Amino acid sequence: MDKEDEELFVPRLVTTEENFASGHRACVGCGEALAVRHVCKALGKDVIIVNATGCIEIFSSLLPQTSWRVAWIHTLFENVGAVVSGIEAAYKARVRKGKIPATAVKFVGFAGDGGTSDIGIQALSGAMERGHNFLYCCFDNEAYMNTGIQRSSSTPYGAWTTTAPVGKKSIGQMTWKKNMPEIAVAHNIPYVATACPSYPFDLMDKVKKGIEIEGPAYVHILSVCPTGWRCPPNLSIELGRLAVETGIFPLYEVINGEYRLSFDFPELKPVREYMKKQGRFRHLTEDVIERIQARVEEEYLKLKEKAGVK
Amino acid sequence: MSGEKLGWKDLEIGAVVTEPGSASAYKTGDWRSERPVRENEKCIKCGICYIYCPEACIHEDEEGYFESDLYYCKGCGICAHECPRDVIKMVEEVEE
């Protein structure tokens, strides 16, 4: 990083405005609640959030209470993309007809990994293809946690879930994690990024960039889930950091098709360090871990090539 | 929710909640099995505990130290684990 690019990373200078109120019912040590808090800090007050079914919706809006201090609407699993593009189009039409004054309101879709990479992918794909001006945040906790840890297409290879059980003939999840950010990149949208609440400044920065860019933006946020990952709740931040440092979840952004690594490590940590802290990987044998290690390195090299980093 | 129950007639049309952030009346602090205890002499006031708290329950006091609001703190221990100076210790909650 050049000298002039240096920024201040001082937690106490971050806004104290909490648009996501305390008193939500997220599990103890929830990485997703933390990610939502950071995203809301970056978004500010002038925003309409469309939220798919999932953990966030469940723990933030137990009727008759709500944790949101901004405009928020709950939709179904499958149609966040459709609802957020509808709201954006309706806003534009009403401004054009002179019914409401033009404001700086922003449109944001929130969904989990199931709502994004499995059930809601068609609506999201449509919204990105039509070029609506919105930001989509996928909070990836790598399974359907709110219904009881069922596998999704975002679950990593070898992870235990209740629907990918471990036994004599199964190592848990048998497929590799779907690369959702790449699918977003394939839509040729102006902004795609990956982020993690263990790197809060990077996350807030990316959300701000995504919301300011005209056109669709997609931010994929790894959210550690102590309940589903079978790890102690105080490791939420450390595991997010390890996921980045091992290369399992590299942080990067793609601005108008140009890749840029947010953090580059000369040497990746072994994936074992990340996996041994989680109960969902405890059954894995050495050869499976080596297979995962090889795959992670291969993917990381591909990414580095795209970003033009040697 | 302190005792009183709402019926369906009390709800707004479309189940709209009109009071923003009303969940902050709910006490999540009684989920806690361990509470954070601080030794402020070691604190360098970096704010790492504040930025990593999923409950948003850590605030700055007048002297610039940070304190956890035990009404909301669920006792996850992230602040104690991430603190670079080991200011925060998690101690077992005892019945009052």
Coordinates of C-alpha atoms in Angstrom, one line a residue:
Chain A
M1 CA 0.0 0.0 0.0
D2 CA 1.3 3.5 -0.9
K3 CA 1.8 6.0 1.8
E4 CA -0.9 8.3 0.5
D5 CA -3.4 5.4 0.6
E6 CA -3.0 5.0 4.3
E7 CA -6.1 5.3 6.3
L8 CA -6.8 5.6 10.0
F9 CA -8.1 2.4 11.6
V10 CA -9.3 3.6 14.9
P11 CA -12.3 1.7 16.3
R12 CA -13.2 4.6 18.7
L13 CA -13.7 7.0 15.8
V14 CA -16.3 4.8 14.1
T15 CA -19.8 6.3 14.4
T16 CA -21.6 5.3 17.6
E17 CA -24.9 5.4 15.9
E18 CA -26.5 2.0 16.1
N19 CA -29.2 1.5 13.5
F20 CA -29.4 -2.2 14.5
A21 CA -30.6 -2.0 18.1
S22 CA -29.3 -4.1 21.0
G23 CA -31.8 -6.6 22.3
H24 CA -31.9 -8.8 19.2
R25 CA -32.1 -12.5 19.8
A26 CA -29.0 -13.7 17.9
C27 CA -27.1 -16.6 19.5
V28 CA -24.3 -15.9 21.8
G29 CA -21.3 -14.8 19.8
C30 CA -23.1 -14.5 16.5
G31 CA -20.8 -13.3 13.7
E32 CA -23.8 -12.4 11.5
A33 CA -25.2 -10.0 14.1
L34 CA -21.9 -8.3 14.2
A35 CA -21.7 -8.2 10.4
V36 CA -25.2 -6.6 10.3
R37 CA -24.1 -4.1 12.9
H38 CA -21.1 -3.1 10.8
V39 CA -23.1 -2.9 7.6
C40 CA -25.7 -0.7 9.3
K41 CA -23.0 1.6 10.6
A42 CA -21.7 2.0 7.0
L43 CA -25.2 2.5 5.5
G44 CA -26.5 5.2 7.8
K45 CA -30.1 6.3 8.2
D46 CA -31.2 6.9 4.7
V47 CA -31.8 3.4 3.5
I48 CA -34.5 0.8 2.8
I49 CA -33.5 -2.7 3.7
V50 CA -35.2 -5.7 2.1
N51 CA -34.5 -8.8 4.1
A52 CA -34.9 -12.4 3.1
T53 CA -36.1 -15.1 5.5
G54 CA -33.1 -16.4 7.5
C55 CA -31.3 -15.9 10.8
I56 CA -31.2 -12.1 10.5
E57 CA -34.9 -11.8 9.9
I58 CA -35.7 -14.2 12.7
F59 CA -33.5 -12.7 15.4
S60 CA -34.1 -9.1 14.5
S61 CA -37.9 -8.9 14.2
L62 CA -39.8 -10.9 16.8
L63 CA -43.2 -9.4 16.5
P64 CA -44.2 -7.0 18.1
Q65 CA -40.7 -5.8 18.5
T66 CA -38.0 -4.9 16.0
S67 CA -34.3 -4.2 16.2
W68 CA -34.2 -2.0 13.1
R69 CA -34.0 1.8 13.3
V70 CA -34.2 2.1 9.5
A71 CA -36.9 1.2 7.0
W72 CA -37.0 -2.6 6.8
I73 CA -39.2 -5.1 5.0
H74 CA -39.2 -8.8 5.3
T75 CA -39.7 -10.9 2.1
L76 CA -39.5 -14.5 1.3
F77 CA -36.4 -16.6 0.7
E78 CA -36.7 -16.5 -3.1
N79 CA -37.5 -12.9 -3.9
V80 CA -35.2 -10.4 -2.3
G81 CA -33.8 -9.4 -5.7
A82 CA -37.3 -8.9 -7.1
V83 CA -38.6 -6.9 -4.1
V84 CA -35.5 -4.6 -3.9
S85 CA -35.6 -4.0 -7.6
G86 CA -39.3 -3.3 -7.4
I87 CA -38.9 -0.8 -4.6
E88 CA -36.1 0.9 -6.5
A89 CA -38.1 1.1 -9.7
A90 CA -41.2 2.4 -7.9
Y91 CA -39.1 5.1 -6.2
K92 CA -37.7 6.2 -9.6
A93 CA -41.2 6.2 -11.2
R94 CA -42.7 8.3 -8.3
V95 CA -39.9 10.8 -8.5
R96 CA -40.3 11.1 -12.2
K97 CA -44.1 11.7 -11.8
G98 CA -43.3 14.3 -9.2
K99 CA -45.2 12.5 -6.4
I100 CA -42.3 12.4 -4.0
P101 CA -39.1 14.6 -3.9
A102 CA -35.9 13.0 -4.9
T103 CA -33.8 12.0 -1.9
A104 CA -30.5 10.2 -1.3
V105 CA -32.3 7.0 -0.3
K106 CA -30.4 3.8 -0.9
F107 CA -31.8 0.3 -1.5
V108 CA -30.2 -2.7 0.1
G109 CA -31.0 -6.4 0.0
F110 CA -30.0 -8.7 2.9
A111 CA -30.0 -12.5 2.7
G112 CA -28.2 -15.5 4.0
D113 CA -26.2 -17.9 2.0
G114 CA -29.3 -20.1 1.4
G115 CA -31.3 -17.1 0.4
T116 CA -28.6 -16.1 -2.0
S117 CA -26.9 -19.1 -3.5
D118 CA -29.7 -21.6 -3.4
I119 CA -33.3 -20.3 -3.2
G120 CA -33.0 -16.6 -4.2
I121 CA -30.4 -16.9 -7.0
Q122 CA -32.9 -16.4 -9.8
A123 CA -34.4 -13.2 -8.4
L124 CA -30.9 -11.9 -7.6
S125 CA -29.6 -12.8 -11.1
G126 CA -32.6 -11.0 -12.7
A127 CA -32.1 -7.9 -10.6
M128 CA -28.4 -7.7 -11.4
E129 CA -29.0 -8.3 -15.1
R130 CA -31.6 -5.5 -15.2
G131 CA -29.1 -3.2 -13.7
H132 CA -31.1 -1.8 -10.8
N133 CA -29.3 0.6 -8.5
F134 CA -29.0 -1.4 -5.3
L135 CA -26.6 -3.2 -3.0
Y136 CA -26.9 -6.8 -2.1
C137 CA -25.3 -8.2 1.1
C138 CA -25.0 -12.0 1.4
F139 CA -24.3 -13.0 5.0
D140 CA -22.7 -16.4 4.5
N141 CA -22.7 -18.6 7.5
E142 CA -22.3 -21.7 5.4
A143 CA -25.5 -23.6 6.1
Y144 CA -29.2 -23.1 6.9
M145 CA -28.5 -22.2 10.5
N146 CA -31.9 -20.8 11.5
T147 CA -33.8 -24.0 10.8
G148 CA -31.2 -26.3 12.4
I149 CA -27.9 -26.5 10.4
Q150 CA -29.0 -28.0 7.1
R151 CA -26.5 -28.0 4.3
S152 CA -26.6 -25.4 1.6
S153 CA -24.6 -25.1 -1.6
S154 CA -22.4 -22.7 0.3
T155 CA -21.4 -25.3 2.9
P156 CA -17.7 -26.2 2.5
Y157 CA -16.4 -29.6 1.6
G158 CA -16.1 -32.0 4.5
A159 CA -18.3 -30.0 6.9
W160 CA -20.7 -31.8 9.1
T161 CA -24.3 -30.6 9.0
T162 CA -27.6 -32.3 10.1
T163 CA -28.4 -33.2 6.4
A164 CA -24.8 -34.1 5.6
P165 CA -24.1 -36.4 8.5
V166 CA -20.8 -38.1 9.1
G167 CA -20.5 -41.9 9.0
K168 CA -18.7 -44.8 7.5
K169 CA -19.6 -43.8 4.0
S170 CA -19.9 -40.0 4.3
I171 CA -17.4 -37.3 5.3
G172 CA -20.2 -34.8 5.6
Q173 CA -20.7 -32.3 2.8
M174 CA -19.5 -34.0 -0.4
T175 CA -19.5 -31.0 -2.7
W176 CA -17.3 -27.9 -2.8
K177 CA -18.6 -24.5 -1.8
K178 CA -20.3 -22.6 -4.5
N179 CA -18.3 -19.6 -5.5
M180 CA -21.1 -17.0 -5.3
P181 CA -19.0 -13.9 -5.7
E182 CA -17.8 -15.3 -9.1
I183 CA -21.4 -15.8 -10.2
A184 CA -22.0 -12.1 -9.4
V185 CA -18.9 -11.1 -11.3
A186 CA -20.2 -13.1 -14.3
H187 CA -23.1 -10.7 -14.4
N188 CA -20.7 -7.9 -15.3
I189 CA -21.9 -5.7 -12.5
P190 CA -19.9 -2.7 -11.4
Y191 CA -19.0 -3.8 -7.9
V192 CA -18.4 -7.2 -6.2
A193 CA -16.6 -7.7 -3.0
T194 CA -16.0 -10.3 -0.3
A195 CA -15.7 -9.1 3.4
C196 CA -15.6 -10.5 6.9
P197 CA -16.6 -8.8 10.2
S198 CA -13.2 -9.7 11.6
Y199 CA -11.9 -6.9 9.3
P200 CA -14.5 -4.3 10.2
F201 CA -12.9 -1.3 8.5
D202 CA -12.5 -3.2 5.3
L203 CA -16.1 -4.4 5.5
M204 CA -17.5 -0.9 6.1
D205 CA -15.4 0.5 3.4
K206 CA -16.7 -2.1 0.9
V207 CA -20.3 -1.5 1.8
K208 CA -19.8 2.3 1.4
K209 CA -18.2 1.7 -2.0
G210 CA -21.0 -0.7 -3.1
I211 CA -23.7 1.7 -2.1
E212 CA -22.1 4.7 -3.8
I213 CA -21.5 3.0 -7.2
E214 CA -24.3 3.5 -9.7
G215 CA -25.8 0.1 -10.6
P216 CA -25.9 -3.3 -8.8
A217 CA -23.3 -4.1 -6.2
Y218 CA -22.8 -7.4 -4.4
V219 CA -20.9 -7.9 -1.1
H220 CA -20.4 -11.4 0.2
I221 CA -19.8 -11.5 3.9
L222 CA -18.5 -14.5 5.8
S223 CA -20.3 -14.7 9.1
V224 CA -19.0 -17.1 11.7
C225 CA -21.8 -19.1 13.3
P226 CA -20.6 -20.7 16.6
T227 CA -23.8 -22.7 16.9
G228 CA -23.6 -24.3 13.5
W229 CA -19.8 -24.5 13.2
R230 CA -19.6 -26.1 16.6
C231 CA -17.0 -23.7 18.1
P232 CA -16.9 -21.7 21.3
P233 CA -18.6 -18.3 20.9
N234 CA -15.6 -16.3 21.8
L235 CA -13.7 -17.6 18.7
S236 CA -16.1 -15.8 16.2
I237 CA -13.6 -13.1 15.3
E238 CA -10.5 -15.4 15.3
L239 CA -12.2 -17.9 13.0
G240 CA -13.1 -15.2 10.5
R241 CA -9.5 -14.0 10.6
L242 CA -8.2 -17.5 10.1
A243 CA -10.5 -18.1 7.2
V244 CA -8.9 -15.1 5.5
E245 CA -5.3 -15.9 6.5
T246 CA -5.6 -19.6 5.4
G247 CA -6.9 -18.5 2.0
I248 CA -10.2 -20.3 2.5
F249 CA -12.1 -17.0 2.2
P250 CA -9.8 -14.5 0.5
L251 CA -10.9 -10.9 0.7
Y252 CA -11.0 -9.1 -2.6
E253 CA -13.0 -6.7 -4.7
V254 CA -13.9 -6.5 -8.3
I255 CA -14.5 -3.0 -9.6
N256 CA -15.8 -3.0 -13.2
G257 CA -14.2 -6.4 -13.8
E258 CA -10.9 -5.5 -12.3
Y259 CA -9.7 -7.7 -9.5
R260 CA -8.0 -6.3 -6.4
L261 CA -6.9 -8.3 -3.4
S262 CA -7.7 -6.5 -0.2
F263 CA -5.2 -8.5 1.8
D264 CA -2.3 -10.5 0.3
F265 CA -0.3 -12.8 2.4
P266 CA 3.1 -14.0 1.2
E267 CA 2.4 -17.3 2.9
L268 CA -0.9 -18.8 3.7
K269 CA -1.5 -20.5 7.0
P270 CA -2.3 -24.2 6.8
V271 CA -6.1 -24.9 6.7
R272 CA -5.7 -27.3 9.6
E273 CA -5.4 -24.3 11.9
Y274 CA -8.8 -23.1 10.9
M275 CA -10.4 -26.5 10.9
K276 CA -9.2 -27.9 14.2
K277 CA -11.0 -25.2 16.1
Q278 CA -14.4 -26.2 14.7
G279 CA -16.5 -29.3 15.7
R280 CA -18.0 -29.5 12.2
F281 CA -14.5 -30.6 10.8
R282 CA -13.3 -32.7 13.6
H283 CA -14.0 -36.1 11.8
L284 CA -11.8 -35.2 8.9
T285 CA -8.8 -37.4 8.2
E286 CA -5.4 -36.2 7.1
D287 CA -5.9 -37.1 3.4
V288 CA -9.2 -35.1 3.3
I289 CA -7.5 -32.1 4.9
E290 CA -4.7 -32.3 2.4
R291 CA -7.2 -32.5 -0.5
I292 CA -8.9 -29.3 0.9
Q293 CA -5.4 -27.7 1.3
A294 CA -4.6 -28.4 -2.3
R295 CA -7.9 -27.0 -3.5
V296 CA -7.6 -23.8 -1.4
E297 CA -4.1 -23.2 -2.7
E298 CA -5.2 -23.7 -6.3
E299 CA -8.2 -21.4 -6.0
Y300 CA -6.0 -18.8 -4.3
L301 CA -3.5 -18.9 -7.1
K302 CA -6.2 -18.5 -9.7
L303 CA -7.5 -15.4 -7.8
K304 CA -4.0 -14.0 -7.6
E305 CA -3.6 -14.4 -11.3
K306 CA -6.8 -12.6 -11.9
A307 CA -5.7 -9.8 -9.7
G308 CA -2.3 -9.7 -11.4
V309 CA -0.4 -10.3 -8.2
K310 CA 2.7 -12.5 -8.3
Chain B
M1 CA -41.9 -7.6 26.8
S2 CA -42.8 -7.1 30.4
G3 CA -45.8 -9.2 31.1
E4 CA -48.5 -7.7 29.0
K5 CA -49.7 -9.7 26.1
L6 CA -50.8 -8.3 22.8
G7 CA -53.7 -9.8 20.8
W8 CA -54.1 -9.7 17.0
K9 CA -56.3 -6.7 17.3
D10 CA -53.5 -4.7 18.7
L11 CA -51.3 -5.2 15.6
E12 CA -51.1 -2.7 12.8
I13 CA -52.2 -3.6 9.3
G14 CA -49.5 -5.7 7.6
A15 CA -48.0 -6.3 11.1
V16 CA -46.0 -3.1 10.7
V17 CA -44.0 -2.2 13.7
T18 CA -44.2 1.6 14.2
E19 CA -41.6 2.0 16.9
P20 CA -38.0 1.8 15.6
G21 CA -35.6 -0.3 17.6
S22 CA -38.2 -1.4 20.1
A23 CA -36.3 -4.7 20.7
S24 CA -34.0 -2.7 22.9
A25 CA -36.5 -3.1 25.7
Y26 CA -35.8 -6.8 25.7
K27 CA -33.2 -7.9 28.2
T28 CA -30.8 -10.3 26.6
G29 CA -28.5 -10.0 29.6
D30 CA -30.2 -12.8 31.4
W31 CA -28.9 -15.3 28.8
R32 CA -25.5 -14.8 30.2
S33 CA -23.5 -17.5 32.0
E34 CA -20.2 -15.5 32.2
R35 CA -19.8 -11.8 32.8
P36 CA -17.0 -9.5 31.5
V37 CA -14.9 -7.9 34.3
R38 CA -12.5 -5.1 33.4
E39 CA -9.2 -4.0 34.9
N40 CA -9.1 -0.5 33.5
E41 CA -5.5 0.2 34.7
K42 CA -4.3 -2.0 31.8
C43 CA -6.7 -0.5 29.2
I44 CA -5.2 1.5 26.3
K45 CA -8.6 2.7 25.2
C46 CA -8.2 1.2 21.7
G47 CA -11.9 0.3 21.3
I48 CA -11.4 -3.2 19.9
C49 CA -13.9 -4.6 22.3
Y50 CA -16.4 -1.9 21.2
I51 CA -16.0 -2.7 17.5
Y52 CA -16.3 -6.5 17.9
C53 CA -19.3 -6.6 20.2
P54 CA -22.2 -8.4 18.3
E55 CA -24.7 -7.0 20.8
A56 CA -23.5 -3.4 20.4
C57 CA -23.5 -3.2 24.2
I58 CA -20.1 -1.7 24.8
H59 CA -20.0 2.1 25.3
E60 CA -17.4 4.7 26.1
D61 CA -17.6 6.3 29.5
E62 CA -16.7 9.9 30.4
E63 CA -13.0 9.0 31.0
G64 CA -12.7 7.2 27.6
Y65 CA -12.7 3.7 29.0
F66 CA -15.2 1.2 27.7
E67 CA -17.8 -0.6 29.6
S68 CA -20.3 -3.3 28.8
D69 CA -24.0 -2.8 29.3
L70 CA -24.9 -5.9 31.3
Y71 CA -28.6 -5.4 30.3
Y72 CA -27.7 -6.7 26.8
C73 CA -24.4 -8.5 27.3
K74 CA -24.9 -12.2 26.4
G75 CA -21.5 -13.1 27.7
C76 CA -20.0 -14.4 24.5
G77 CA -16.5 -13.5 25.6
I78 CA -15.4 -12.0 22.2
C79 CA -14.2 -8.8 24.0
A80 CA -12.1 -10.8 26.4
H81 CA -10.7 -13.0 23.7
E82 CA -9.8 -10.1 21.3
C83 CA -8.5 -7.6 23.9
P84 CA -4.8 -7.0 23.1
R85 CA -4.0 -6.1 26.7
D86 CA -6.0 -8.8 28.6
V87 CA -8.1 -6.1 30.3
I88 CA -11.2 -8.2 30.3
K89 CA -11.7 -11.5 32.1
M90 CA -14.8 -13.6 31.9
V91 CA -16.0 -14.7 35.4
E92 CA -18.9 -17.1 36.1
E93 CA -22.2 -15.5 36.7
V94 CA -23.6 -16.1 40.2
E95 CA -27.2 -16.0 41.3
E96 CA -28.2 -12.7 42.8

